[in-house]
PDB file of C-alpha atoms in Angstrom:
ATOM      1  CA  MET A   1      22.110 145.513  -5.143  1.00 54.00           C
ATOM      2  CA  THR A   2      19.345 146.740  -3.024  1.00 60.00           C
ATOM      3  CA  GLU A   3      19.149 150.225  -1.652  1.00 60.00           C
ATOM      4  CA  PRO A   4      18.374 150.841   1.990  1.00 56.00           C
ATOM      5  CA  ALA A   5      14.879 152.057   2.725  1.00 57.00           C
ATOM      6  CA  PRO A   6      14.545 155.680   3.735  1.00 56.00           C
ATOM      7  CA  HIS A   7      13.824 156.355   7.416  1.00 56.00           C
ATOM      8  CA  SER A   8      10.305 157.107   8.065  1.00 59.00           C
ATOM      9  CA  ALA A   9       8.322 158.023  11.185  1.00 58.00           C
ATOM     10  CA  ALA A  10       6.984 154.465  11.349  1.00 61.00           C
ATOM     11  CA  SER A  11      10.424 152.893  11.394  1.00 71.00           C
ATOM     12  CA  SER A  12      11.684 155.273  14.111  1.00 75.00           C
ATOM     13  CA  ALA A  13       8.583 154.571  16.267  1.00 74.00           C
ATOM     14  CA  ALA A  14       9.202 150.830  15.808  1.00 78.00           C
ATOM     15  CA  SER A  15      12.875 151.375  16.752  1.00 79.00           C
ATOM     16  CA  ALA A  16      11.845 153.340  19.890  1.00 73.00           C
ATOM     17  CA  ALA A  17       9.379 150.512  20.798  1.00 76.00           C
ATOM     18  CA  ARG A  18      12.165 147.901  20.471  1.00 80.00           C
ATOM     19  CA  HIS A  19      14.470 150.066  22.544  1.00 75.00           C
ATOM     20  CA  ALA A  20      11.858 150.445  25.314  1.00 74.00           C
ATOM     21  CA  GLU A  21      11.132 146.751  25.182  1.00 76.00           C
ATOM     22  CA  ARG A  22      14.776 145.831  25.496  1.00 77.00           C
ATOM     23  CA  TYR A  23      15.911 148.354  28.143  1.00 75.00           C
ATOM     24  CA  GLY A  24      12.671 149.427  29.745  1.00 70.00           C
ATOM     25  CA  THR A  25      11.292 152.906  30.183  1.00 70.00           C
ATOM     26  CA  LYS A  26      11.635 153.380  33.992  1.00 70.00           C
ATOM     27  CA  PRO A  27      14.866 154.001  35.813  1.00 69.00           C
ATOM     28  CA  PRO A  28      16.077 151.097  37.914  1.00 68.00           C
ATOM     29  CA  VAL A  29      14.434 150.716  41.316  1.00 73.00           C
ATOM     30  CA  ARG A  30      16.750 151.368  44.277  1.00 78.00           C
ATOM     31  CA  ARG A  31      16.403 148.989  47.182  1.00 80.00           C
ATOM     32  CA  PRO A  32      17.397 150.718  50.413  1.00 83.00           C
ATOM     33  CA  TRP A  33      17.035 147.460  52.393  1.00 85.00           C
ATOM     34  CA  VAL A  34      20.031 146.029  50.508  1.00 85.00           C
ATOM     35  CA  LEU A  35      22.242 148.865  51.740  1.00 86.00           C
ATOM     36  CA  ALA A  36      20.867 148.523  55.289  1.00 89.00           C
ATOM     37  CA  LEU A  37      21.494 144.766  55.193  1.00 91.00           C
ATOM     38  CA  LEU A  38      25.066 145.280  54.045  1.00 92.00           C
ATOM     39  CA  GLY A  39      25.627 147.823  56.826  1.00 92.00           C
ATOM     40  CA  VAL A  40      24.328 145.373  59.485  1.00 93.00           C
ATOM     41  CA  GLY A  41      26.618 142.710  57.992  1.00 94.00           C
ATOM     42  CA  VAL A  42      29.642 144.993  58.299  1.00 95.00           C
ATOM     43  CA  VAL A  43      28.783 145.834  61.950  1.00 95.00           C
ATOM     44  CA  VAL A  44      28.313 142.128  62.838  1.00 95.00           C
ATOM     45  CA  ALA A  45      31.636 141.221  61.135  1.00 95.00           C
ATOM     46  CA  GLY A  46      33.311 143.977  63.182  1.00 94.00           C
ATOM     47  CA  PHE A  47      31.977 142.543  66.450  1.00 95.00           C
ATOM     48  CA  VAL A  48      33.167 139.069  65.448  1.00 95.00           C
ATOM     49  CA  VAL A  49      36.669 140.352  64.739  1.00 94.00           C
ATOM     50  CA  ALA A  50      36.726 142.258  68.042  1.00 93.00           C
ATOM     51  CA  TYR A  51      35.574 139.179  69.956  1.00 92.00           C
ATOM     52  CA  LEU A  52      38.198 136.937  68.383  1.00 92.00           C
ATOM     53  CA  GLY A  53      40.926 139.503  68.975  1.00 89.00           C
ATOM     54  CA  PHE A  54      39.915 139.815  72.631  1.00 87.00           C
ATOM     55  CA  GLN A  55      39.982 136.026  73.032  1.00 85.00           C
ATOM     56  CA  LYS A  56      43.502 135.831  71.509  1.00 84.00           C
ATOM     57  CA  TYR A  57      45.142 138.976  72.872  1.00 84.00           C
ATOM     58  CA  GLY A  58      42.978 139.937  75.881  1.00 78.00           C
ATOM     59  CA  PRO A  59      43.785 139.170  79.483  1.00 77.00           C
ATOM     60  CA  LYS A  60      44.666 135.520  80.168  1.00 80.00           C
ATOM     61  CA  ALA A  61      43.520 133.400  83.117  1.00 83.00           C
ATOM     62  CA  ILE A  62      47.232 132.750  83.985  1.00 88.00           C
ATOM     63  CA  GLU A  63      49.888 135.476  83.430  1.00 88.00           C
ATOM     64  CA  THR A  64      53.578 134.738  83.958  1.00 89.00           C
ATOM     65  CA  GLU A  65      56.592 137.021  84.312  1.00 90.00           C
ATOM     66  CA  GLN A  66      60.238 135.963  84.394  1.00 91.00           C
ATOM     67  CA  LEU A  67      61.872 137.739  87.312  1.00 91.00           C
ATOM     68  CA  GLY A  68      65.384 136.516  86.588  1.00 91.00           C
ATOM     69  CA  TYR A  69      67.783 133.645  86.152  1.00 92.00           C
ATOM     70  CA  VAL A  70      71.258 132.741  87.203  1.00 93.00           C
ATOM     71  CA  VAL A  71      73.605 130.298  85.486  1.00 92.00           C
ATOM     72  CA  VAL A  72      75.019 128.314  88.400  1.00 91.00           C
ATOM     73  CA  ASP A  73      77.373 126.006  86.500  1.00 91.00           C
ATOM     74  CA  ASP A  74      77.775 124.263  83.121  1.00 90.00           C
ATOM     75  CA  SER A  75      74.593 122.189  83.695  1.00 91.00           C
ATOM     76  CA  THR A  76      72.394 124.179  86.098  1.00 93.00           C
ATOM     77  CA  LEU A  77      70.151 127.217  85.782  1.00 93.00           C
ATOM     78  CA  GLU A  78      68.177 128.802  88.636  1.00 94.00           C
ATOM     79  CA  MET A  79      65.051 130.722  87.647  1.00 94.00           C
ATOM     80  CA  ARG A  80      62.568 132.967  89.452  1.00 94.00           C
ATOM     81  CA  VAL A  81      59.051 133.213  88.054  1.00 93.00           C
ATOM     82  CA  LYS A  82      55.995 135.287  89.020  1.00 94.00           C
ATOM     83  CA  VAL A  83      52.640 133.595  88.345  1.00 92.00           C
ATOM     84  CA  THR A  84      49.373 135.583  88.478  1.00 92.00           C
ATOM     85  CA  ARG A  85      46.080 133.691  88.317  1.00 90.00           C
ATOM     86  CA  ASP A  86      42.444 134.676  88.081  1.00 88.00           C
ATOM     87  CA  GLU A  87      41.520 131.698  90.316  1.00 87.00           C
ATOM     88  CA  PRO A  88      44.365 131.615  92.907  1.00 87.00           C
ATOM     89  CA  ARG A  89      42.903 128.543  94.691  1.00 90.00           C
ATOM     90  CA  ASN A  90      43.468 126.353  91.609  1.00 88.00           C
ATOM     91  CA  ALA A  91      46.884 124.756  91.196  1.00 89.00           C
ATOM     92  CA  VAL A  92      48.726 125.320  87.936  1.00 91.00           C
ATOM     93  CA  VAL A  93      51.767 123.808  86.291  1.00 93.00           C
ATOM     94  CA  CYS A  94      54.343 125.921  84.478  1.00 92.00           C
ATOM     95  CA  PHE A  95      57.016 124.781  82.046  1.00 94.00           C
ATOM     96  CA  VAL A  96      60.339 126.525  82.198  1.00 94.00           C
ATOM     97  CA  ARG A  97      63.317 125.796  80.059  1.00 94.00           C
ATOM     98  CA  ALA A  98      67.049 126.439  79.842  1.00 94.00           C
ATOM     99  CA  MET A  99      68.473 127.461  76.472  1.00 93.00           C
ATOM    100  CA  ASP A 100      71.952 127.578  75.074  1.00 92.00           C
ATOM    101  CA  ARG A 101      73.603 130.467  73.190  1.00 91.00           C
ATOM    102  CA  ASP A 102      71.926 129.453  69.907  1.00 91.00           C
ATOM    103  CA  GLY A 103      68.467 129.438  71.492  1.00 88.00           C
ATOM    104  CA  ALA A 104      68.165 125.636  71.513  1.00 92.00           C
ATOM    105  CA  GLU A 105      66.463 124.052  74.466  1.00 92.00           C
ATOM    106  CA  VAL A 106      68.992 122.216  76.656  1.00 94.00           C
ATOM    107  CA  GLY A 107      66.819 121.606  79.739  1.00 93.00           C
ATOM    108  CA  ARG A 108      63.201 121.707  80.826  1.00 93.00           C
ATOM    109  CA  ARG A 109      61.296 121.495  84.109  1.00 93.00           C
ATOM    110  CA  GLU A 110      57.709 121.457  85.214  1.00 92.00           C
ATOM    111  CA  ILE A 111      56.846 123.567  88.222  1.00 92.00           C
ATOM    112  CA  LEU A 112      53.748 122.931  90.328  1.00 91.00           C
ATOM    113  CA  VAL A 113      52.286 126.144  91.713  1.00 90.00           C
ATOM    114  CA  PRO A 114      49.843 125.059  94.367  1.00 89.00           C
ATOM    115  CA  GLY A 115      46.634 126.967  95.074  1.00 87.00           C
ATOM    116  CA  SER A 116      46.896 129.835  97.536  1.00 88.00           C
ATOM    117  CA  GLU A 117      45.108 132.920  98.800  1.00 89.00           C
ATOM    118  CA  ALA A 118      47.299 135.343  96.840  1.00 89.00           C
ATOM    119  CA  THR A 119      46.630 135.998  93.165  1.00 89.00           C
ATOM    120  CA  SER A 120      50.372 136.449  92.477  1.00 91.00           C
ATOM    121  CA  VAL A 121      53.079 134.147  93.749  1.00 93.00           C
ATOM    122  CA  GLN A 122      56.836 133.976  93.158  1.00 93.00           C
ATOM    123  CA  VAL A 123      58.431 130.568  92.506  1.00 92.00           C
ATOM    124  CA  SER A 124      62.105 129.639  92.275  1.00 93.00           C
ATOM    125  CA  THR A 125      63.317 126.502  90.604  1.00 93.00           C
ATOM    126  CA  THR A 126      66.484 124.791  89.376  1.00 94.00           C
ATOM    127  CA  VAL A 127      66.641 123.494  85.777  1.00 93.00           C
ATOM    128  CA  LYS A 128      69.198 120.834  84.928  1.00 93.00           C
ATOM    129  CA  ALA A 129      70.645 121.171  81.410  1.00 93.00           C
ATOM    130  CA  SER A 130      72.438 118.867  79.031  1.00 93.00           C
ATOM    131  CA  SER A 131      74.959 121.556  78.079  1.00 92.00           C
ATOM    132  CA  ARG A 132      75.888 124.991  79.357  1.00 92.00           C
ATOM    133  CA  PRO A 133      72.744 127.130  79.540  1.00 93.00           C
ATOM    134  CA  SER A 134      72.877 130.828  78.760  1.00 91.00           C
ATOM    135  CA  ALA A 135      69.239 131.876  79.233  1.00 92.00           C
ATOM    136  CA  GLY A 136      65.994 130.816  80.835  1.00 92.00           C
ATOM    137  CA  ASP A 137      62.477 131.028  79.456  1.00 92.00           C
ATOM    138  CA  ILE A 138      58.924 130.375  80.524  1.00 92.00           C
ATOM    139  CA  TYR A 139      57.363 128.049  77.938  1.00 90.00           C
ATOM    140  CA  GLY A 140      53.847 128.327  79.367  1.00 88.00           C
ATOM    141  CA  CYS A 141      51.410 127.514  82.168  1.00 89.00           C
ATOM    142  CA  THR A 142      48.198 125.535  82.345  1.00 88.00           C
ATOM    143  CA  GLU A 143      45.521 124.568  84.886  1.00 87.00           C
ATOM    144  CA  ASP A 144      45.650 120.999  83.578  1.00 85.00           C
ATOM    145  CA  VAL A 145      47.905 119.591  86.245  1.00 85.00           C
ATOM    146  CA  PRO A 146      49.121 116.052  85.473  1.00 84.00           C
ATOM    147  CA  SER A 147      48.282 113.400  88.093  1.00 83.00           C
ATOM    148  CA  TYR A 148      51.972 112.728  88.929  1.00 82.00           C
ATOM    149  CA  LEU A 149      52.373 116.439  90.016  1.00 79.00           C
ATOM    150  CA  ARG A 150      49.200 116.707  92.123  1.00 73.00           C
ATOM    151  CA  LEU A 151      49.645 117.069  95.857  1.00 62.00           C
ATOM    152  CA  ARG A 152      48.099 114.287  97.863  1.00 57.00           C
TER     153      ARG A 152
END
């Protein structure tokens, strides 16, 4: 068996040199521009999220409000709807529906809301249903009026 060599000043100096070579002698350099770049990225991401949220949940070009409905008989529902538009001169089409007790759609109707001077108009309509309706609902409105509904 061989015996380990005693530690000497030369071996500890060589060990220190290997340590410095492996790990370096200076502390790591901090880069403040990386932190600034990350901060700018977070701010830009915040603006993007705010913009997308405003697009989805902000004010709409066409707002609707259901003013009421009356079940006339086993196959008829009368509805009153209020439509508010940003561009009141443009015609819009709204889709209303009659629903049964279970929430299933039993009737649907398209309502043409012609252009006018007023931003808000009230419209009444009758929806025919395949079975007894128990509620009315506004499905939605659009400015893309089909050609068969356009006034001539």
